[in-house]
XYZ file of C-alpha atoms in Angstrom:
423
model
C -3.606 16.172 14.130
C -6.696 18.007 12.908
C -8.797 15.637 10.770
C -11.546 16.567 8.335
C -13.666 13.545 7.284
C -13.688 13.003 3.538
C -14.940 9.583 2.451
C -15.682 6.091 3.698
C -13.272 3.322 2.899
C -14.421 0.945 0.194
C -13.644 -2.722 -0.384
C -10.093 -3.620 -1.264
C -8.865 -5.594 -4.250
C -9.586 -9.315 -3.676
C -5.960 -10.581 -3.937
C -4.906 -8.119 -1.221
C -7.828 -9.210 0.945
C -6.787 -12.843 0.499
C -3.172 -12.087 1.407
C -4.160 -10.193 4.554
C -6.474 -13.040 5.573
C -3.625 -15.522 5.067
C -1.281 -13.420 7.205
C -3.862 -13.065 9.962
C -4.146 -16.838 10.111
C -0.436 -17.576 10.485
C 0.351 -19.140 13.893
C 3.090 -16.621 14.670
C 0.802 -13.710 13.820
C -1.996 -15.115 15.982
C 0.546 -15.501 18.791
C 1.559 -11.861 18.362
C -2.105 -10.859 18.637
C -2.319 -12.799 21.916
C 0.754 -11.010 23.251
C -0.861 -7.646 22.528
C -3.553 -8.600 25.042
C -1.180 -10.129 27.578
C 1.331 -7.262 27.592
C -1.010 -4.301 27.974
C 0.460 -3.405 31.366
C 3.916 -3.136 29.758
C 2.595 -0.907 26.971
C 0.923 1.396 29.496
C 4.158 1.531 31.473
C 6.163 2.509 28.380
C 3.565 5.128 27.554
C 3.762 6.721 31.007
C 7.568 6.555 31.101
C 7.847 8.257 27.718
C 5.456 11.075 28.592
C 7.214 11.753 31.898
C 10.292 12.771 29.879
C 9.848 16.356 28.683
C 9.934 16.775 24.906
C 9.053 20.410 24.156
C 9.494 21.819 20.642
C 13.228 21.773 19.802
C 13.930 20.064 23.143
C 13.266 16.381 22.439
C 16.781 15.055 23.126
C 16.081 13.397 26.491
C 13.039 11.557 25.204
C 15.000 10.541 22.122
C 17.674 8.930 24.295
C 14.981 7.129 26.281
C 13.486 5.766 23.067
C 16.856 4.702 21.666
C 17.430 2.604 24.792
C 14.037 0.919 24.371
C 14.873 0.183 20.709
C 18.081 -1.554 21.802
C 16.273 -3.566 24.498
C 13.820 -4.797 21.868
C 16.608 -6.046 19.635
C 16.450 -3.452 16.867
C 19.719 -3.031 14.996
C 21.742 0.038 13.973
C 20.018 2.178 16.593
C 21.098 5.780 16.134
C 20.072 9.375 16.684
C 20.602 11.772 13.779
C 21.707 15.404 13.906
C 18.197 16.811 14.415
C 17.188 14.259 17.050
C 15.321 11.577 15.071
C 15.770 8.073 16.514
C 16.160 5.068 14.187
C 16.158 1.312 14.650
C 16.031 -1.480 12.053
C 14.482 -4.920 12.049
C 16.277 -6.646 9.146
C 14.535 -8.267 6.206
C 15.595 -9.523 2.815
C 14.932 -6.503 0.609
C 16.792 -3.298 -0.130
C 13.929 -0.884 0.637
C 12.152 -0.281 3.933
C 8.672 -0.192 5.374
C 8.866 2.668 7.885
C 6.843 2.814 11.098
C 7.155 6.176 12.810
C 5.729 8.190 15.691
C 6.592 11.749 16.618
C 8.188 12.138 20.041
C 7.681 15.872 20.565
C 4.807 17.595 22.387
C 3.263 21.072 22.284
C 4.077 21.730 25.948
C 6.871 24.082 27.116
C 9.803 22.630 29.023
C 8.537 23.794 32.429
C 5.141 22.073 32.102
C 4.459 19.767 35.085
C 4.297 16.201 33.785
C 2.129 14.478 36.377
C 1.385 11.298 34.454
C -0.867 8.889 36.317
C -3.060 5.840 35.765
C -6.581 5.262 37.066
C -7.981 1.932 35.970
C -7.650 1.668 32.201
C -7.092 5.418 31.792
C -3.834 7.327 31.673
C -3.809 11.057 32.401
C -1.316 13.842 31.707
C -0.083 16.230 29.014
C 1.047 14.367 25.908
C -0.164 10.964 27.073
C -2.256 10.424 23.928
C -0.539 12.811 21.490
C 1.838 11.206 21.066
C 2.441 8.872 23.975
C -0.049 6.520 22.326
C 1.952 6.514 19.099
C 5.245 5.852 20.865
C 3.734 2.996 22.882
C 2.192 1.458 19.753
C 5.515 1.552 17.932
C 7.276 -0.164 20.855
C 4.470 -2.724 21.179
C 4.820 -3.716 17.516
C 8.620 -3.926 17.816
C 8.190 -6.137 20.883
C 5.754 -8.455 19.100
C 8.058 -8.809 16.114
C 11.015 -9.572 18.372
C 9.183 -12.605 19.772
C 7.236 -13.692 16.700
C 10.237 -14.705 14.561
C 8.314 -13.853 11.403
C 10.537 -13.885 8.298
C 9.324 -10.819 6.410
C 10.799 -9.624 3.133
C 11.282 -5.836 3.262
C 13.042 -4.699 6.436
C 11.239 -2.476 8.935
C 12.587 0.956 9.825
C 11.353 2.278 13.173
C 11.551 6.063 13.561
C 10.860 8.272 16.552
C 10.883 11.665 14.868
C 11.062 15.181 16.259
C 9.335 18.403 15.257
C 5.808 17.375 14.303
C 3.957 19.806 16.541
C 3.417 23.524 15.936
C 6.513 25.453 15.004
C 8.495 22.258 14.682
C 7.019 22.438 11.165
C 7.611 18.715 10.482
C 11.364 19.292 10.706
C 12.071 15.715 11.756
C 10.261 14.129 8.838
C 11.611 16.767 6.471
C 15.116 15.748 7.511
C 14.377 12.034 7.023
C 13.250 12.606 3.435
C 16.079 15.019 2.714
C 18.715 12.492 3.812
C 20.135 10.454 0.888
C 20.274 7.282 2.981
C 16.519 7.275 3.602
C 15.003 9.460 0.889
C 14.754 6.754 -1.770
C 15.022 3.738 0.515
C 11.644 4.102 2.233
C 9.021 2.379 0.112
C 6.080 2.912 2.490
C 5.534 5.121 5.542
C 3.053 4.137 8.246
C 2.811 6.987 10.750
C 1.210 6.465 14.166
C -0.241 9.675 15.578
C -2.484 9.648 18.633
C -5.211 7.204 19.585
C -8.070 5.477 17.783
C -8.630 3.127 14.849
C -11.371 4.928 12.928
C -9.264 7.024 10.547
C -6.781 6.728 7.721
C -5.086 10.033 6.938
C -4.194 9.695 3.263
C -4.675 13.332 2.251
C -2.283 15.986 3.527
C -3.779 19.311 4.597
C -1.512 22.157 3.515
C -0.809 25.093 5.822
C 1.350 28.194 5.970
C 2.088 30.226 9.094
C 3.447 33.710 9.545
C 4.716 36.050 12.215
C 3.673 39.585 11.213
C 5.616 42.376 12.947
C 4.930 46.118 12.813
C 7.453 48.530 14.336
C 7.219 52.273 14.975
C 8.656 55.141 17.043
C 6.412 54.573 20.051
C 5.748 57.308 22.560
C 3.519 58.646 25.324
C -0.221 58.308 24.843
C -0.719 62.030 25.702
C 2.295 63.971 24.550
C 2.909 61.858 21.439
C -0.716 61.341 20.496
C -0.988 60.989 16.725
C 2.217 58.997 16.324
C 1.619 55.883 14.215
C 0.473 52.950 16.331
C 1.574 49.391 15.398
C -1.382 47.809 17.181
C -3.876 49.898 15.235
C -2.125 48.941 11.992
C -2.348 45.269 12.929
C -6.018 45.708 13.760
C -6.653 47.198 10.314
C -4.755 44.316 8.673
C -6.796 41.776 10.652
C -9.983 43.465 9.498
C -8.920 43.106 5.852
C -8.037 39.434 6.350
C -11.288 38.746 8.195
C -13.283 40.064 5.220
C -11.425 37.905 2.697
C -13.819 35.386 1.116
C -12.855 31.714 1.256
C -14.416 28.837 -0.664
C -16.242 25.977 0.985
C -14.627 23.696 -1.569
C -11.727 23.357 -1.547
C -12.082 24.006 2.164
C -9.897 26.968 3.139
C -9.423 28.663 6.511
C -7.452 31.432 8.190
C -6.817 32.233 11.839
C -5.077 34.918 13.898
C -3.996 32.888 16.908
C -1.555 35.130 18.822
C -1.257 38.914 19.234
C 1.526 40.611 21.175
C 2.594 44.224 21.693
C 2.817 47.195 23.993
C 4.184 47.800 27.468
C 1.505 49.842 29.261
C -1.936 51.313 28.761
C -0.530 54.838 28.429
C 2.229 54.008 25.948
C 2.079 53.977 22.172
C 3.836 50.671 21.463
C 7.101 50.500 19.588
C 6.137 47.143 18.120
C 3.291 44.695 17.796
C 3.051 41.245 16.236
C 0.548 38.576 15.356
C 0.745 34.952 14.272
C -1.437 33.859 11.382
C -2.347 30.352 10.229
C -3.589 29.737 6.659
C -4.888 26.305 5.653
C -6.406 24.716 2.603
C -6.625 21.523 0.623
C -5.420 23.694 -2.292
C -1.985 25.308 -2.311
C -3.362 27.879 -4.793
C -5.862 29.027 -2.160
C -3.091 29.299 0.426
C -1.117 31.422 -2.033
C -4.160 33.652 -2.529
C -4.662 34.106 1.217
C -0.991 34.959 1.662
C -1.296 37.660 -1.001
C -4.341 39.105 0.763
C -2.532 39.054 4.105
C 0.435 40.935 2.688
C -1.754 43.379 0.774
C -3.915 44.072 3.818
C -0.840 44.700 5.944
C 0.663 47.029 3.345
C -2.568 49.008 3.138
C -2.990 49.152 6.923
C 0.541 50.438 7.500
C 0.167 53.043 4.740
C -3.149 54.230 6.171
C -1.773 54.564 9.702
C 1.285 56.412 8.418
C -0.915 58.809 6.429
C -3.079 59.464 9.482
C 0.002 60.213 11.559
C 1.392 62.506 8.861
C -1.867 64.458 8.696
C -1.922 64.842 12.462
C 1.560 66.340 12.397
C 1.086 68.350 9.191
C 1.778 71.620 11.011
C 5.158 70.357 12.153
C 8.338 70.027 10.092
C 8.496 66.816 7.950
C 9.208 63.783 10.099
C 12.127 61.424 9.378
C 11.429 57.966 8.008
C 12.229 56.522 11.429
C 8.996 58.096 12.672
C 6.965 55.949 10.301
C 5.732 52.383 10.721
C 7.687 49.541 9.142
C 6.359 45.995 8.716
C 7.873 42.549 8.305
C 6.319 39.175 7.475
C 8.250 36.081 8.579
C 7.250 32.594 7.488
C 7.309 30.330 10.562
C 5.632 27.258 9.095
C 4.954 25.698 5.715
C 3.328 22.281 5.489
C 2.846 21.051 1.927
C -0.356 19.451 0.695
C -0.516 16.064 -1.013
C -2.712 13.039 -1.555
C -2.259 9.291 -1.759
C -3.371 7.924 -5.112
C -6.621 5.971 -5.016
C -4.884 2.901 -6.473
C -1.832 3.042 -4.171
C -0.841 -0.306 -2.701
C -0.683 1.145 0.815
C -4.303 2.277 0.610
C -5.397 -1.136 -0.687
C -3.556 -2.827 2.175
C -5.018 -0.720 4.986
C -8.498 -1.210 3.518
C -7.963 -4.956 3.424
C -6.651 -4.971 6.992
C -9.692 -3.047 8.216
C -11.960 -5.467 6.374
C -10.175 -8.434 7.942
C -10.427 -6.969 11.458
C -14.001 -5.750 11.045
C -12.828 -2.194 11.657
C -14.822 0.721 10.271
C -12.504 3.564 9.243
C -12.681 6.625 7.016
C -10.130 8.356 4.852
C -9.468 11.824 6.211
C -7.445 14.894 5.414
C -5.200 16.255 8.187
C -1.870 17.894 8.868
C 0.568 15.198 10.076
C 4.056 13.898 9.416
C 2.552 12.197 6.353
C 2.441 15.609 4.638
C 6.122 15.310 3.751
C 6.187 11.934 1.962
C 2.759 12.549 0.396
C 3.920 15.894 -1.008
C 6.872 14.056 -2.579
C 4.605 11.506 -4.242
C 5.528 8.720 -1.799
C 3.100 6.229 -0.293
C 2.256 7.228 3.284
C -0.641 7.173 5.736
C -1.161 8.294 9.321
C -3.292 6.163 11.647
C -3.978 5.950 15.368
C -2.384 3.583 17.843
C -5.646 2.141 19.170
C -7.516 2.866 22.368
C -9.196 6.238 22.730
C -8.146 9.650 23.924
C -9.170 13.238 24.460
C -8.085 16.644 25.700
C -5.169 16.756 23.270
C -2.836 19.729 23.743
C -4.225 20.430 27.228
C -3.078 19.546 30.746
C -6.216 17.386 31.065
C -5.214 15.031 28.227
C -6.198 11.392 28.673
C -5.873 7.989 27.015
C -7.994 4.889 27.594
C -6.126 1.619 27.008
C -9.342 -0.278 26.244
C -9.327 -1.264 22.583
C -5.586 -0.732 22.132
C -5.237 -4.294 20.860
C -7.262 -3.567 17.730
C -4.959 -0.682 16.839
C -1.871 -2.837 17.342
C -3.234 -5.719 15.263
C -4.075 -3.203 12.546
C -0.528 -1.814 12.481
C 1.177 -5.206 12.544
C -0.949 -6.674 9.745
C -0.380 -3.588 7.623
C 3.394 -3.777 8.029
C 3.521 -7.496 7.255
C 1.334 -7.151 4.161
C 3.491 -4.332 2.846
C 6.722 -6.186 3.532
C 5.636 -9.617 2.337
C 5.732 -12.861 4.299
C 6.320 -16.251 2.720
C 4.293 -19.409 3.297
């Protein structure tokens, strides 16, 4: 998750504030709050167990099975794993639509990454322990509290451990959820738990588009074939064009060349070279513009390198087309933008919950699983699971359990207010 602060939360509508205050005062809800404090050691244990099970991109199956077993132990019904690896469990209610609580179960780390998860005092250490071990633990903690609280809520709760949030997973898990007829129109609200903390509400989806750009050529020896078109030089020219492309400060728009590959040795003209490019903006029109500039810059760079090679070999017979550079642009990621309406019930509820708990939070824009429902006009937010964390996407990642209780109370109150609880 890559947040960009946007605005402070304002006061909620008084009736929603009153309802949240009523819920917070219910004996069963207060008892659930007490259990959040008493069961911290169990939550930390779940968090470490989950992150010790490898869940690389497109390899989340083992962690999904682990989560499905925890769902069953906590009494969730209709526990199942769908064809892409998403894990579902239901806590029944009395309505026909669902309030969904989800957390992504995948990590950015390759399958061979050592998963030395350990605890020192209140801190947990290891790759993936906060992103998204914290989200998984929060989801299980809330399911556990509901199992014991016996609260009769109206709309049923749908718990989802989804795959494919990170990197090239391209939100495939959440895309599949909202492309499935069973869930597409049945989910009324989506509360997504991603990482640690309680100081944010992601209600604005940051759009992004990612590409693999490949340039291929004849290759050759750096001495005897000098002058043959060079894919790396063409990529370098294309990067120069992209780097000079102006971007507005508002709407904020960015580009990045994050990976470059190519070549076999210092004295070889490479047969191919590639780069991976990330384009982001709060405006899909700006992303479209950057994509056009990327493609135009590549086209110009390849043409220029081919012309230079042709001039170098002008004294030789005409070269076949196979001696010229060819380029290809593959889309490897496309995250749609979106925004929760200012008067959405979900936004009013989370504001009221923060007011009730004395929590100071800001609305932010980020790229999360919430991009999918928000882009479809559905009510969705992404929030943290409490505690604090750092070092995300590194082997030095950490999570501090202190303050987790606030995050859990925040999630539970939000779910209950959205579902509805009688007197």
